[in-house]
């Protein structure tokens, strides 16, 4: 399948990569460090909300209500005087202060509770208000002896839990795949041209297909090894779960590698200097980092930009890898993404073959 010349050149390119310690660090250890940091950042649970309570009522209802909030693990309750708690709220030591009026008892009809909120923490109102309302309803039913119309029964089906690292890993691997592929073809072509390597290869019997095939082999080996190391580290050290088929997963990896290698050949053919290829490469890489669902779902982006984000090559690759890794999807289930990958594969290959002219690239 591959000639001796192609295999020999691939070994040479592998040795060149292994001698570049900086490339190894950024392509392998940086993603590992990145995942580890996110793992520690998301290891803790939700911190309780600091709530101050000013109880101006001496009724059992107010006492019971206060105790229910104290027993709720969602809140860190401080009971005290209004002046002191108001001062703590201004200083940022309290998130909210709830003031119970004197009329807060079993005989009250529509007593109004005053809730003082720090404007900087107002986004937590959506979390605290349902709990307060439910607590008030429970107390009202108890004192007025009202039976609830229905009850909610919760059954634990022991579904597979999924955390942010499970979501992040496929996207981060797709990003690493893109970075290694474009750097391995586009950036290296410019570097080989600068060092005169391409000019020396041009006067040898080596054909352009030998050069391209050797880069593809070398980069494919590097990417498969590095992604395997990332998967092993994430599964063994960070407890990330992958439920899909590894065969399907690596099939998407191989297709994605070909796409970005072809795009890299395009960049290396257009740009003539390191500065130029870095500028053009950033135009290709950076928008996809933030628009392709690597760090957060595309659905959470503004609606006007979602149509653009969905058709980016990294979006198709990362979405396919995530569906397989997180949801155990088959290749048939991700057919729309596979169609997008195929379209980008054809387009990038046509562009690469049109732009990569051996004589022009070598000079």
PDB file of N, CA and C in Angstrom, residues 170-171 173-175 177-178 249 252-253 255-257 259-260 292 312-323 337 340-341 344:
ATOM      1  N   UNK A 170     -14.483  14.868  24.195  1.00  0.00           N
ATOM      2  CA  UNK A 170     -14.535  14.720  22.732  1.00  0.00           C
ATOM      3  C   UNK A 170     -14.237  16.023  21.996  1.00  0.00           C
ATOM      4  N   UNK A 171     -14.751  17.146  22.506  1.00  0.00           N
ATOM      5  CA  UNK A 171     -14.478  18.423  21.859  1.00  0.00           C
ATOM      6  C   UNK A 171     -13.012  18.802  21.940  1.00  0.00           C
ATOM      7  N   UNK A 173     -10.522  16.732  22.197  1.00  0.00           N
ATOM      8  CA  UNK A 173      -9.784  15.834  21.315  1.00  0.00           C
ATOM      9  C   UNK A 173      -9.940  16.254  19.855  1.00  0.00           C
ATOM     10  N   UNK A 174     -11.136  16.708  19.482  1.00  0.00           N
ATOM     11  CA  UNK A 174     -11.340  17.192  18.117  1.00  0.00           C
ATOM     12  C   UNK A 174     -10.490  18.436  17.855  1.00  0.00           C
ATOM     13  N   UNK A 175     -10.414  19.319  18.853  1.00  0.00           N
ATOM     14  CA  UNK A 175      -9.568  20.508  18.718  1.00  0.00           C
ATOM     15  C   UNK A 175      -8.096  20.124  18.591  1.00  0.00           C
ATOM     16  N   UNK A 177      -6.940  17.318  17.470  1.00  0.00           N
ATOM     17  CA  UNK A 177      -6.823  16.709  16.138  1.00  0.00           C
ATOM     18  C   UNK A 177      -6.639  17.786  15.067  1.00  0.00           C
ATOM     19  N   UNK A 178      -7.464  18.820  15.118  1.00  0.00           N
ATOM     20  CA  UNK A 178      -7.369  19.900  14.133  1.00  0.00           C
ATOM     21  C   UNK A 178      -6.025  20.613  14.229  1.00  0.00           C
ATOM     22  N   UNK A 249     -15.497   5.663  16.955  1.00  0.00           N
ATOM     23  CA  UNK A 249     -14.846   6.884  17.436  1.00  0.00           C
ATOM     24  C   UNK A 249     -13.572   7.171  16.639  1.00  0.00           C
ATOM     25  N   UNK A 252     -14.119   8.332  13.003  1.00  0.00           N
ATOM     26  CA  UNK A 252     -14.348   9.775  12.887  1.00  0.00           C
ATOM     27  C   UNK A 252     -13.029  10.534  13.043  1.00  0.00           C
ATOM     28  N   UNK A 253     -12.172  10.064  13.941  1.00  0.00           N
ATOM     29  CA  UNK A 253     -10.864  10.701  14.127  1.00  0.00           C
ATOM     30  C   UNK A 253     -10.063  10.672  12.829  1.00  0.00           C
ATOM     31  N   UNK A 255     -11.203  10.365   9.696  1.00  0.00           N
ATOM     32  CA  UNK A 255     -11.817  11.250   8.699  1.00  0.00           C
ATOM     33  C   UNK A 255     -11.503  12.714   9.007  1.00  0.00           C
ATOM     34  N   UNK A 256     -11.616  13.083  10.284  1.00  0.00           N
ATOM     35  CA  UNK A 256     -11.310  14.459  10.667  1.00  0.00           C
ATOM     36  C   UNK A 256      -9.856  14.816  10.415  1.00  0.00           C
ATOM     37  N   UNK A 257      -8.967  13.866  10.648  1.00  0.00           N
ATOM     38  CA  UNK A 257      -7.547  14.113  10.393  1.00  0.00           C
ATOM     39  C   UNK A 257      -7.291  14.402   8.922  1.00  0.00           C
ATOM     40  N   UNK A 259      -9.401  15.661   6.785  1.00  0.00           N
ATOM     41  CA  UNK A 259      -9.954  16.982   6.453  1.00  0.00           C
ATOM     42  C   UNK A 259      -8.959  18.079   6.805  1.00  0.00           C
ATOM     43  N   UNK A 260      -8.458  18.058   8.028  1.00  0.00           N
ATOM     44  CA  UNK A 260      -7.597  19.152   8.482  1.00  0.00           C
ATOM     45  C   UNK A 260      -6.190  19.055   7.910  1.00  0.00           C
ATOM     46  N   UNK A 292     -17.491  25.890  17.484  1.00  0.00           N
ATOM     47  CA  UNK A 292     -17.729  24.500  17.079  1.00  0.00           C
ATOM     48  C   UNK A 292     -18.164  23.601  18.222  1.00  0.00           C
ATOM     49  N   UNK A 312     -19.384  24.311  10.285  1.00  0.00           N
ATOM     50  CA  UNK A 312     -17.926  24.316  10.348  1.00  0.00           C
ATOM     51  C   UNK A 312     -17.412  22.879  10.426  1.00  0.00           C
ATOM     52  N   UNK A 313     -16.258  22.601   9.829  1.00  0.00           N
ATOM     53  CA  UNK A 313     -15.759  21.211   9.846  1.00  0.00           C
ATOM     54  C   UNK A 313     -15.519  20.677  11.250  1.00  0.00           C
ATOM     55  N   UNK A 314     -14.991  21.518  12.143  1.00  0.00           N
ATOM     56  CA  UNK A 314     -14.750  21.053  13.507  1.00  0.00           C
ATOM     57  C   UNK A 314     -16.060  20.745  14.225  1.00  0.00           C
ATOM     58  N   UNK A 315     -17.143  21.437  13.864  1.00  0.00           N
ATOM     59  CA  UNK A 315     -18.447  21.157  14.470  1.00  0.00           C
ATOM     60  C   UNK A 315     -18.914  19.749  14.125  1.00  0.00           C
ATOM     61  N   UNK A 316     -18.800  19.379  12.852  1.00  0.00           N
ATOM     62  CA  UNK A 316     -19.205  18.034  12.448  1.00  0.00           C
ATOM     63  C   UNK A 316     -18.360  16.970  13.144  1.00  0.00           C
ATOM     64  N   UNK A 317     -17.056  17.210  13.227  1.00  0.00           N
ATOM     65  CA  UNK A 317     -16.162  16.216  13.833  1.00  0.00           C
ATOM     66  C   UNK A 317     -16.410  16.108  15.339  1.00  0.00           C
ATOM     67  N   UNK A 318     -16.449  17.245  16.039  1.00  0.00           N
ATOM     68  CA  UNK A 318     -16.630  17.214  17.494  1.00  0.00           C
ATOM     69  C   UNK A 318     -18.010  16.692  17.875  1.00  0.00           C
ATOM     70  N   UNK A 319     -19.041  17.057  17.110  1.00  0.00           N
ATOM     71  CA  UNK A 319     -20.388  16.559  17.397  1.00  0.00           C
ATOM     72  C   UNK A 319     -20.461  15.046  17.227  1.00  0.00           C
ATOM     73  N   UNK A 320     -19.853  14.534  16.164  1.00  0.00           N
ATOM     74  CA  UNK A 320     -19.851  13.082  15.938  1.00  0.00           C
ATOM     75  C   UNK A 320     -19.104  12.355  17.046  1.00  0.00           C
ATOM     76  N   UNK A 321     -17.931  12.870  17.412  1.00  0.00           N
ATOM     77  CA  UNK A 321     -17.148  12.235  18.475  1.00  0.00           C
ATOM     78  C   UNK A 321     -17.892  12.282  19.801  1.00  0.00           C
ATOM     79  N   UNK A 322     -18.579  13.382  20.074  1.00  0.00           N
ATOM     80  CA  UNK A 322     -19.309  13.516  21.344  1.00  0.00           C
ATOM     81  C   UNK A 322     -20.531  12.598  21.377  1.00  0.00           C
ATOM     82  N   UNK A 323     -21.245  12.493  20.263  1.00  0.00           N
ATOM     83  CA  UNK A 323     -22.409  11.608  20.225  1.00  0.00           C
ATOM     84  C   UNK A 323     -22.003  10.157  20.442  1.00  0.00           C
ATOM     85  N   UNK A 337     -24.141  14.266  10.496  1.00  0.00           N
ATOM     86  CA  UNK A 337     -22.778  14.748  10.718  1.00  0.00           C
ATOM     87  C   UNK A 337     -21.796  14.070   9.768  1.00  0.00           C
ATOM     88  N   UNK A 340     -21.908  15.822   6.509  1.00  0.00           N
ATOM     89  CA  UNK A 340     -21.132  17.059   6.580  1.00  0.00           C
ATOM     90  C   UNK A 340     -19.637  16.803   6.534  1.00  0.00           C
ATOM     91  N   UNK A 341     -19.180  15.759   7.236  1.00  0.00           N
ATOM     92  CA  UNK A 341     -17.758  15.403   7.206  1.00  0.00           C
ATOM     93  C   UNK A 341     -17.335  15.005   5.795  1.00  0.00           C
ATOM     94  N   UNK A 344     -17.004  18.122   3.564  1.00  0.00           N
ATOM     95  CA  UNK A 344     -15.768  18.846   3.863  1.00  0.00           C
ATOM     96  C   UNK A 344     -14.538  18.065   3.406  1.00  0.00           C
TER      97      UNK A 344
END
